[in-house]
Amino acid sequence: MATYRSVFDAAELRAQLNDAGINTKFMASIWKYVLQNPGCELDEIPDLPSSAYRLLRTKFKPFTSTVHSVFHSTDGVTTKLLIKLQNGAFVEAVIMTYDTRLGKYGGKPRLGGPRSTLCISSQVGCKMGCKFCATGTMGFKNNLTSGEIVEQLVHASLLTNIRNVVFMGMGEPLNNYTALVEAIRVMTGSPFQLSPKRITVSTVGIIHAINKLYSDLPGLNLAVSLHAPVQEIRCQIMPSARAFPLEKLMTALQTYQKNSQQKIFIEYIMLDGMNDEEQHAHRLGKLLETFQVVVNLIPFNPIGSSSQFRTSSDQKVSDFQKILRGTYNIRTTVRKQMGQDISGACGQLVVNLPDKRTRENTSLLTDIEDLRI
C-alpha cells in the first residue's frame, strides 16, 4: 500500500512542487483550504495549476493522522486528544484553557480573556528515560514527521482557537530537530501565523541542539527541564543528564541568552526528599543568579502506584519558592496541576488505549492560555 505524506509536511510538499515546476507560493493556500475544510479532498482546492492536482492526489493526504478519542477533564479546562498516526502508533496532545483576566498586572486588572495553549508531542515515546515521566516508560518508538507535528495543531484548532503552543508532550523535541524546526516554521507562517513568542520548546538540555536553536528559530521561548541544581541528583532523576554535564549546559544557556536576549524558562519538578529541601533551593538560586529566568516549580504527578517518587508537600513548594524569590530575586511560579484525572498532566503522557465505553465525542470547547507564566 502506498504511503502518503501529510500535506502539512512542508519540506516534502516544497520539494515535490519544485520538481514539478509548480510555484511554492501555493503551499499557504493549500494549507488554508484544508484548515477551513477539514473533510475535503485535495482535488477540491480551488485555483491551483492543473498539474498540482495529480501531484497532490498521488503523493499527499490532507491528514495522515486521525483523532481517535477526546477526553475532557473534570477540571473543565483540560482536554486530551489521542491521535492515531499513519503507522498505527498513537501520540497525545493536550489543550489547556487559561483565563488571562485572572490576577493583576501592574496593579490593574489584566485585559484579555480565555486563551488556549496546546501541548504538542514530537516523538512516539522518548529516549531520555526520565524516572518521573510516564512517556519514558514507553521507550523510544519513532520520530514524528513535521507534518504529524503540525497536524496536532490542526486537529486542536478544529476544537478551539489555539494561541500558544508548548512542545512539552511526548518525546524530546531537540532529538527530532529537523522536523521540529520545519514544523515551527509552518506554524509561524501563513495561514497559522502563530507568533514565535507564543511557542515554547522544552528540552532536557541537548547541548549541541541548543547551540544552533537561536539561529534556526529566533524569537521563540526555550524551557529547560533542569529538575536539580547539581549534576549528581540530576543523573539520578534523569539518566540522560550524564551525556549533558550541568556545567556545559549552563555555558550553552549563557550563550543562548546572550544571543536571544530573552528569558529562559526553567522547569523544576518537586520530588519529596530528593530535590526539594532548602539547600537545593539555595544551590539552584546560586546556579541561576546570573541568568534572566522564570523558574516553574512543578508538583510531581504520580504515574501509578509503582512510582519511586512522592509529591512534595505544599509547604515545601512554598518555602522553595520563597527562597528563590526572596533571597535570589528570581521570578518563580508554581505550575497549576491540570488534567490529572485524564492523565494529561505534566509527566503523565503515555499511550494507554482507553476502553471504548469511556470515550467521549468531540465537542466544542472554550479557549485557553499559557501555563508557564
Short mmCIF file of C-alpha atoms in Angstrom, two decimals:
data_model
loop_
_atom_site.label_atom_id
_atom_site.label_comp_id
_atom_site.label_asym_id
_atom_site.label_seq_id
_atom_site.Cartn_x
_atom_site.Cartn_y
_atom_site.Cartn_z
CA MET A 1 0.00 0.00 0.00
CA ALA A 2 1.35 3.44 -0.93
CA THR A 3 2.37 5.65 1.97
CA TYR A 4 1.07 9.17 1.56
CA ARG A 5 2.74 12.20 3.06
CA SER A 6 0.91 14.83 5.06
CA VAL A 7 0.15 17.92 3.03
CA PHE A 8 1.47 19.82 6.09
CA ASP A 9 4.90 18.19 5.62
CA ALA A 10 6.43 21.39 4.27
CA ALA A 11 9.81 20.08 3.11
CA GLU A 12 8.22 17.23 1.14
CA LEU A 13 5.49 19.41 -0.37
CA ARG A 14 8.02 22.09 -1.35
CA ALA A 15 10.35 19.52 -2.94
CA GLN A 16 7.54 17.88 -4.92
CA LEU A 17 6.16 21.21 -6.16
CA ASN A 18 9.65 22.34 -7.18
CA ASP A 19 10.30 19.07 -9.04
CA ALA A 20 7.04 19.53 -10.95
CA GLY A 21 7.86 23.15 -11.76
CA ILE A 22 4.92 24.45 -9.68
CA ASN A 23 5.31 27.70 -7.72
CA THR A 24 5.66 27.01 -3.98
CA LYS A 25 3.56 30.11 -3.22
CA PHE A 26 0.54 27.77 -3.50
CA MET A 27 1.57 25.96 -0.28
CA ALA A 28 -0.10 28.51 2.00
CA SER A 29 -3.37 28.43 0.03
CA ILE A 30 -3.40 24.59 0.13
CA TRP A 31 -2.96 24.66 3.92
CA LYS A 32 -5.57 27.39 4.36
CA TYR A 33 -8.17 25.44 2.40
CA VAL A 34 -7.54 22.22 4.37
CA LEU A 35 -7.74 24.16 7.65
CA GLN A 36 -11.09 25.66 6.67
CA ASN A 37 -12.42 22.43 5.10
CA PRO A 38 -11.00 19.59 7.21
CA GLY A 39 -13.07 16.88 5.49
CA CYS A 40 -12.02 17.91 1.99
CA GLU A 41 -10.28 16.03 -0.79
CA LEU A 42 -7.20 17.76 -2.19
CA ASP A 43 -8.88 17.82 -5.63
CA GLU A 44 -11.38 20.32 -4.24
CA ILE A 45 -8.81 23.05 -3.53
CA PRO A 46 -9.60 25.89 -5.95
CA ASP A 47 -7.28 27.88 -8.21
CA LEU A 48 -4.24 25.59 -8.35
CA PRO A 49 -2.33 24.84 -11.56
CA SER A 50 -3.81 21.70 -13.19
CA SER A 51 -0.53 19.76 -12.73
CA ALA A 52 -0.74 20.31 -8.96
CA TYR A 53 -3.91 18.21 -8.60
CA ARG A 54 -2.39 15.00 -9.90
CA LEU A 55 0.68 15.53 -7.72
CA LEU A 56 -1.40 16.11 -4.60
CA ARG A 57 -3.71 13.17 -5.36
CA THR A 58 -0.88 10.66 -5.83
CA LYS A 59 1.55 11.77 -3.12
CA PHE A 60 -0.32 13.55 -0.33
CA LYS A 61 -3.30 13.38 2.01
CA PRO A 62 -4.95 16.29 3.84
CA PHE A 63 -4.28 14.39 7.08
CA THR A 64 -2.14 11.34 7.77
CA SER A 65 -3.37 11.22 11.39
CA THR A 66 -6.82 11.00 12.94
CA VAL A 67 -8.27 11.93 16.30
CA HIS A 68 -9.00 8.54 17.87
CA SER A 69 -10.60 9.92 21.02
CA VAL A 70 -11.06 13.09 23.05
CA PHE A 71 -11.11 13.20 26.86
CA HIS A 72 -12.39 16.16 28.85
CA SER A 73 -11.06 16.59 32.39
CA THR A 74 -13.46 17.27 35.24
CA ASP A 75 -11.42 20.44 35.87
CA GLY A 76 -13.30 21.87 32.86
CA VAL A 77 -10.17 23.38 31.34
CA THR A 78 -8.10 20.42 30.11
CA THR A 79 -8.78 18.25 27.06
CA LYS A 80 -6.59 15.39 25.87
CA LEU A 81 -6.52 14.25 22.24
CA LEU A 82 -5.41 10.70 21.48
CA ILE A 83 -4.13 10.86 17.90
CA LYS A 84 -3.58 7.83 15.67
CA LEU A 85 -0.73 8.11 13.18
CA GLN A 86 -0.49 6.54 9.73
CA ASN A 87 1.88 3.83 11.04
CA GLY A 88 -0.69 2.75 13.66
CA ALA A 89 1.13 4.35 16.61
CA PHE A 90 -0.56 6.83 18.95
CA VAL A 91 0.52 10.16 20.41
CA GLU A 92 -1.20 12.54 22.78
CA ALA A 93 -1.75 16.28 22.64
CA VAL A 94 -3.30 18.30 25.47
CA ILE A 95 -5.32 21.52 25.25
CA MET A 96 -5.33 23.69 28.38
CA THR A 97 -7.67 26.63 28.94
CA TYR A 98 -6.49 29.57 30.99
CA ASP A 99 -8.20 32.88 31.71
CA THR A 100 -5.75 35.77 31.27
CA ARG A 101 -8.05 38.08 33.22
CA LEU A 102 -7.16 36.32 36.47
CA GLY A 103 -4.75 38.24 38.70
CA LYS A 104 -3.43 41.74 38.20
CA TYR A 105 -0.74 43.30 36.07
CA GLY A 106 0.97 46.47 37.31
CA GLY A 107 -1.73 46.79 39.99
CA LYS A 108 -4.52 46.89 37.41
CA PRO A 109 -6.89 44.12 36.31
CA ARG A 110 -5.49 42.15 33.38
CA LEU A 111 -7.03 42.55 29.96
CA GLY A 112 -7.87 39.56 27.80
CA GLY A 113 -9.99 36.52 28.39
CA PRO A 114 -9.89 32.78 27.91
CA ARG A 115 -6.88 31.58 25.91
CA SER A 116 -5.82 28.18 24.63
CA THR A 117 -2.43 26.51 24.95
CA LEU A 118 -1.70 23.29 23.07
CA CYS A 119 0.87 20.88 24.44
CA ILE A 120 2.34 19.00 21.46
CA SER A 121 4.23 15.69 21.15
CA SER A 122 7.35 15.43 18.99
CA GLN A 123 8.07 11.69 19.22
CA VAL A 124 6.30 8.41 19.89
CA GLY A 125 7.83 7.55 23.26
CA CYS A 126 11.16 9.04 24.33
CA LYS A 127 14.81 8.01 24.65
CA MET A 128 15.52 10.16 27.69
CA GLY A 129 14.10 7.76 30.31
CA CYS A 130 13.41 10.41 32.99
CA LYS A 131 12.31 8.44 36.03
CA PHE A 132 9.41 10.71 36.97
CA CYS A 133 7.85 10.65 33.49
CA ALA A 134 5.35 8.14 32.11
CA THR A 135 6.41 8.71 28.50
CA GLY A 136 9.91 7.46 29.40
CA THR A 137 8.46 4.08 30.40
CA MET A 138 7.35 3.53 26.78
CA GLY A 139 10.89 3.62 25.43
CA PHE A 140 11.51 5.30 22.07
CA LYS A 141 9.42 4.19 19.09
CA ASN A 142 9.90 6.79 16.35
CA ASN A 143 10.22 10.45 15.46
CA LEU A 144 7.18 12.30 14.18
CA THR A 145 7.38 13.91 10.75
CA SER A 146 7.00 17.68 10.61
CA GLY A 147 3.56 17.09 9.07
CA GLU A 148 2.47 14.90 12.01
CA ILE A 149 3.62 17.62 14.41
CA VAL A 150 1.67 20.33 12.56
CA GLU A 151 -1.40 18.11 12.28
CA GLN A 152 -1.71 18.13 16.09
CA LEU A 153 -2.19 21.90 15.88
CA VAL A 154 -4.71 21.47 13.05
CA HIS A 155 -6.74 18.87 14.99
CA ALA A 156 -6.75 21.07 18.11
CA SER A 157 -7.63 24.19 16.10
CA LEU A 158 -10.83 22.48 14.97
CA LEU A 159 -11.91 22.35 18.63
CA THR A 160 -10.79 25.77 19.82
CA ASN A 161 -8.68 28.76 18.86
CA ILE A 162 -5.06 27.95 19.82
CA ARG A 163 -3.00 30.93 20.93
CA ASN A 164 0.08 29.24 22.42
CA VAL A 165 1.98 26.06 21.60
CA VAL A 166 4.30 24.28 24.04
CA PHE A 167 6.46 21.36 22.97
CA MET A 168 6.10 19.59 26.29
CA GLY A 169 4.21 16.48 25.19
CA MET A 170 5.68 13.06 24.41
CA GLY A 171 9.32 12.97 23.35
CA GLU A 172 12.41 15.18 23.49
CA PRO A 173 11.83 17.87 20.83
CA LEU A 174 15.50 18.61 20.22
CA ASN A 175 16.12 14.93 19.44
CA ASN A 176 13.81 15.40 16.44
CA TYR A 177 15.45 18.66 15.48
CA THR A 178 14.91 18.92 11.71
CA ALA A 179 11.19 18.07 11.89
CA LEU A 180 10.74 20.40 14.89
CA VAL A 181 12.30 23.39 13.08
CA GLU A 182 10.29 22.69 9.92
CA ALA A 183 7.01 22.37 11.88
CA ILE A 184 7.56 25.60 13.82
CA ARG A 185 8.35 27.48 10.61
CA VAL A 186 4.99 26.28 9.24
CA MET A 187 3.20 27.32 12.45
CA THR A 188 4.66 30.83 12.37
CA GLY A 189 3.91 31.33 8.67
CA SER A 190 0.67 31.70 6.72
CA PRO A 191 -2.06 30.61 7.41
CA PHE A 192 -1.36 29.73 11.08
CA GLN A 193 0.52 32.95 11.90
CA LEU A 194 1.46 31.96 15.46
CA SER A 195 3.89 34.41 16.98
CA PRO A 196 7.27 32.79 17.85
CA LYS A 197 6.85 34.44 21.29
CA ARG A 198 3.87 32.16 21.83
CA ILE A 199 5.80 28.96 21.10
CA THR A 200 7.87 27.24 23.78
CA VAL A 201 10.27 24.35 23.18
CA SER A 202 11.13 22.30 26.25
CA THR A 203 14.31 20.22 26.42
CA VAL A 204 16.23 18.11 28.93
CA GLY A 205 19.26 20.07 27.70
CA ILE A 206 20.54 18.69 24.36
CA ILE A 207 23.58 20.99 24.22
CA HIS A 208 24.52 20.72 20.52
CA ALA A 209 20.91 21.49 19.52
CA ILE A 210 20.59 24.43 21.93
CA ASN A 211 23.74 25.85 20.32
CA LYS A 212 22.02 26.17 16.93
CA LEU A 213 18.43 26.78 18.02
CA TYR A 214 18.61 30.58 18.13
CA SER A 215 19.94 30.96 14.59
CA ASP A 216 17.35 28.47 13.23
CA LEU A 217 14.34 29.73 15.21
CA PRO A 218 14.89 33.22 16.62
CA GLY A 219 12.28 34.64 18.95
CA LEU A 220 10.75 31.51 20.44
CA ASN A 221 10.83 30.56 24.13
CA LEU A 222 13.24 27.97 25.46
CA ALA A 223 12.32 25.92 28.53
CA VAL A 224 14.90 23.66 30.17
CA SER A 225 13.96 20.68 32.33
CA LEU A 226 16.62 21.24 34.97
CA HIS A 227 14.99 19.40 37.92
CA ALA A 228 18.12 19.51 40.12
CA PRO A 229 20.79 22.09 40.95
CA VAL A 230 23.69 19.60 40.88
CA GLN A 231 24.79 17.03 38.31
CA GLU A 232 24.69 14.04 40.67
CA ILE A 233 21.00 14.43 41.60
CA ARG A 234 20.15 15.28 38.00
CA CYS A 235 21.63 11.97 36.84
CA GLN A 236 19.61 10.06 39.45
CA ILE A 237 16.36 11.63 38.21
CA MET A 238 17.28 11.88 34.52
CA PRO A 239 19.75 9.23 33.31
CA SER A 240 20.27 11.15 30.04
CA ALA A 241 21.87 14.00 32.02
CA ARG A 242 25.12 12.02 32.04
CA ALA A 243 25.57 12.99 28.39
CA PHE A 244 24.92 16.68 29.15
CA PRO A 245 27.03 17.81 32.14
CA LEU A 246 25.41 20.66 34.06
CA GLU A 247 28.43 22.96 33.70
CA LYS A 248 28.43 22.62 29.89
CA LEU A 249 24.65 23.00 29.77
CA MET A 250 24.81 26.27 31.74
CA THR A 251 27.51 27.58 29.38
CA ALA A 252 25.30 26.75 26.37
CA LEU A 253 22.35 28.52 28.04
CA GLN A 254 24.51 31.58 28.75
CA THR A 255 25.40 31.83 25.04
CA TYR A 256 21.77 31.24 24.04
CA GLN A 257 20.59 34.03 26.34
CA LYS A 258 23.30 36.43 25.14
CA ASN A 259 22.15 35.86 21.54
CA SER A 260 18.40 35.79 22.12
CA GLN A 261 18.14 38.46 24.84
CA GLN A 262 15.13 36.51 26.14
CA LYS A 263 14.23 34.96 29.45
CA ILE A 264 14.76 31.21 29.73
CA PHE A 265 12.13 29.12 31.48
CA ILE A 266 13.49 26.64 33.99
CA GLU A 267 11.30 23.65 34.78
CA TYR A 268 11.85 22.03 38.16
CA ILE A 269 9.82 19.02 39.26
CA MET A 270 9.35 18.88 43.04
CA LEU A 271 10.22 15.40 44.37
CA ASP A 272 9.85 14.84 48.10
CA GLY A 273 13.23 14.45 49.85
CA MET A 274 15.10 14.27 46.53
CA ASN A 275 15.45 17.86 45.29
CA ASP A 276 13.01 19.95 47.34
CA GLU A 277 14.97 20.88 50.50
CA GLU A 278 16.08 24.41 51.39
CA GLN A 279 19.71 23.58 50.50
CA HIS A 280 18.55 22.64 46.98
CA ALA A 281 16.71 25.96 46.65
CA HIS A 282 19.87 27.88 47.64
CA ARG A 283 22.02 25.88 45.23
CA LEU A 284 19.52 26.48 42.43
CA GLY A 285 19.41 30.18 43.26
CA LYS A 286 23.20 30.45 43.05
CA LEU A 287 23.27 28.47 39.79
CA LEU A 288 20.76 30.81 38.15
CA GLU A 289 21.82 34.13 39.71
CA THR A 290 23.48 35.48 36.58
CA PHE A 291 20.62 34.48 34.24
CA GLN A 292 17.32 36.09 33.34
CA VAL A 293 14.98 33.20 34.09
CA VAL A 294 11.49 32.27 35.21
CA VAL A 295 11.54 29.14 37.39
CA ASN A 296 8.44 26.99 37.12
CA LEU A 297 8.07 24.62 40.09
CA ILE A 298 6.07 21.57 39.03
CA PRO A 299 4.31 19.42 41.62
CA PHE A 300 5.10 15.79 40.77
CA ASN A 301 2.18 13.95 39.16
CA PRO A 302 2.23 10.29 40.21
CA ILE A 303 2.37 7.81 37.34
CA GLY A 304 0.88 4.81 39.09
CA SER A 305 1.37 3.10 42.42
CA SER A 306 4.80 1.78 41.39
CA SER A 307 6.32 5.28 41.29
CA GLN A 308 9.51 5.61 43.32
CA PHE A 309 8.86 9.31 44.00
CA ARG A 310 6.44 11.19 46.21
CA THR A 311 4.94 14.63 45.67
CA SER A 312 6.46 17.44 47.75
CA SER A 313 4.15 18.98 50.33
CA ASP A 314 2.56 22.35 49.53
CA GLN A 315 4.59 23.82 52.40
CA LYS A 316 7.90 22.64 50.92
CA VAL A 317 6.96 24.00 47.50
CA SER A 318 6.03 27.34 49.09
CA ASP A 319 9.28 27.51 51.11
CA PHE A 320 11.32 26.68 48.00
CA GLN A 321 9.56 29.44 46.07
CA LYS A 322 10.13 31.96 48.88
CA ILE A 323 13.90 31.29 48.91
CA LEU A 324 14.23 31.73 45.14
CA ARG A 325 12.12 34.87 45.15
CA GLY A 326 13.25 36.44 48.41
CA THR A 327 16.96 35.62 48.57
CA TYR A 328 17.81 35.47 44.87
CA ASN A 329 15.12 37.70 43.34
CA ILE A 330 14.27 35.00 40.78
CA ARG A 331 10.77 35.06 39.37
CA THR A 332 9.26 31.74 40.46
CA THR A 333 5.85 30.30 39.66
CA VAL A 334 4.14 27.08 40.73
CA ARG A 335 2.52 25.21 37.90
CA LYS A 336 -1.16 24.58 38.38
CA GLN A 337 -1.95 20.88 38.10
CA MET A 338 -4.33 20.35 35.22
CA GLY A 339 -5.90 17.25 33.77
CA GLN A 340 -4.61 14.69 36.28
CA ASP A 341 -7.82 12.68 36.06
CA ILE A 342 -7.31 12.11 32.30
CA SER A 343 -3.53 11.56 32.69
CA GLY A 344 -3.00 14.78 30.79
CA ALA A 345 -0.87 16.46 33.47
CA CYS A 346 2.89 17.01 33.30
CA GLY A 347 4.80 13.74 33.01
CA GLN A 348 1.67 11.63 32.66
CA LEU A 349 1.50 11.27 28.88
CA VAL A 350 1.74 7.61 27.98
CA VAL A 351 -0.43 5.85 25.47
CA ASN A 352 -2.88 3.56 27.23
CA LEU A 353 -5.65 2.83 24.80
CA PRO A 354 -8.89 3.62 26.58
CA ASP A 355 -11.86 1.32 26.92
CA LYS A 356 -14.22 2.35 24.11
CA ARG A 357 -17.01 2.83 26.64
CA THR A 358 -15.12 5.69 28.29
CA ARG A 359 -14.53 7.55 25.04
CA GLU A 360 -16.18 10.88 24.63
CA ASN A 361 -17.29 12.52 21.44
CA THR A 362 -15.52 15.63 20.29
CA SER A 363 -17.42 18.76 21.27
CA LEU A 364 -16.62 22.44 21.03
CA LEU A 365 -14.55 23.79 23.86
CA THR A 366 -13.81 27.13 25.39
CA ASP A 367 -10.36 28.68 24.96
CA ILE A 368 -7.02 28.57 26.91
CA GLU A 369 -3.64 30.10 27.68
CA ASP A 370 -0.18 29.55 28.81
CA LEU A 371 0.79 27.54 31.85
CA ARG A 372 4.20 28.98 32.19
CA ILE A 373 3.65 32.46 33.45
#
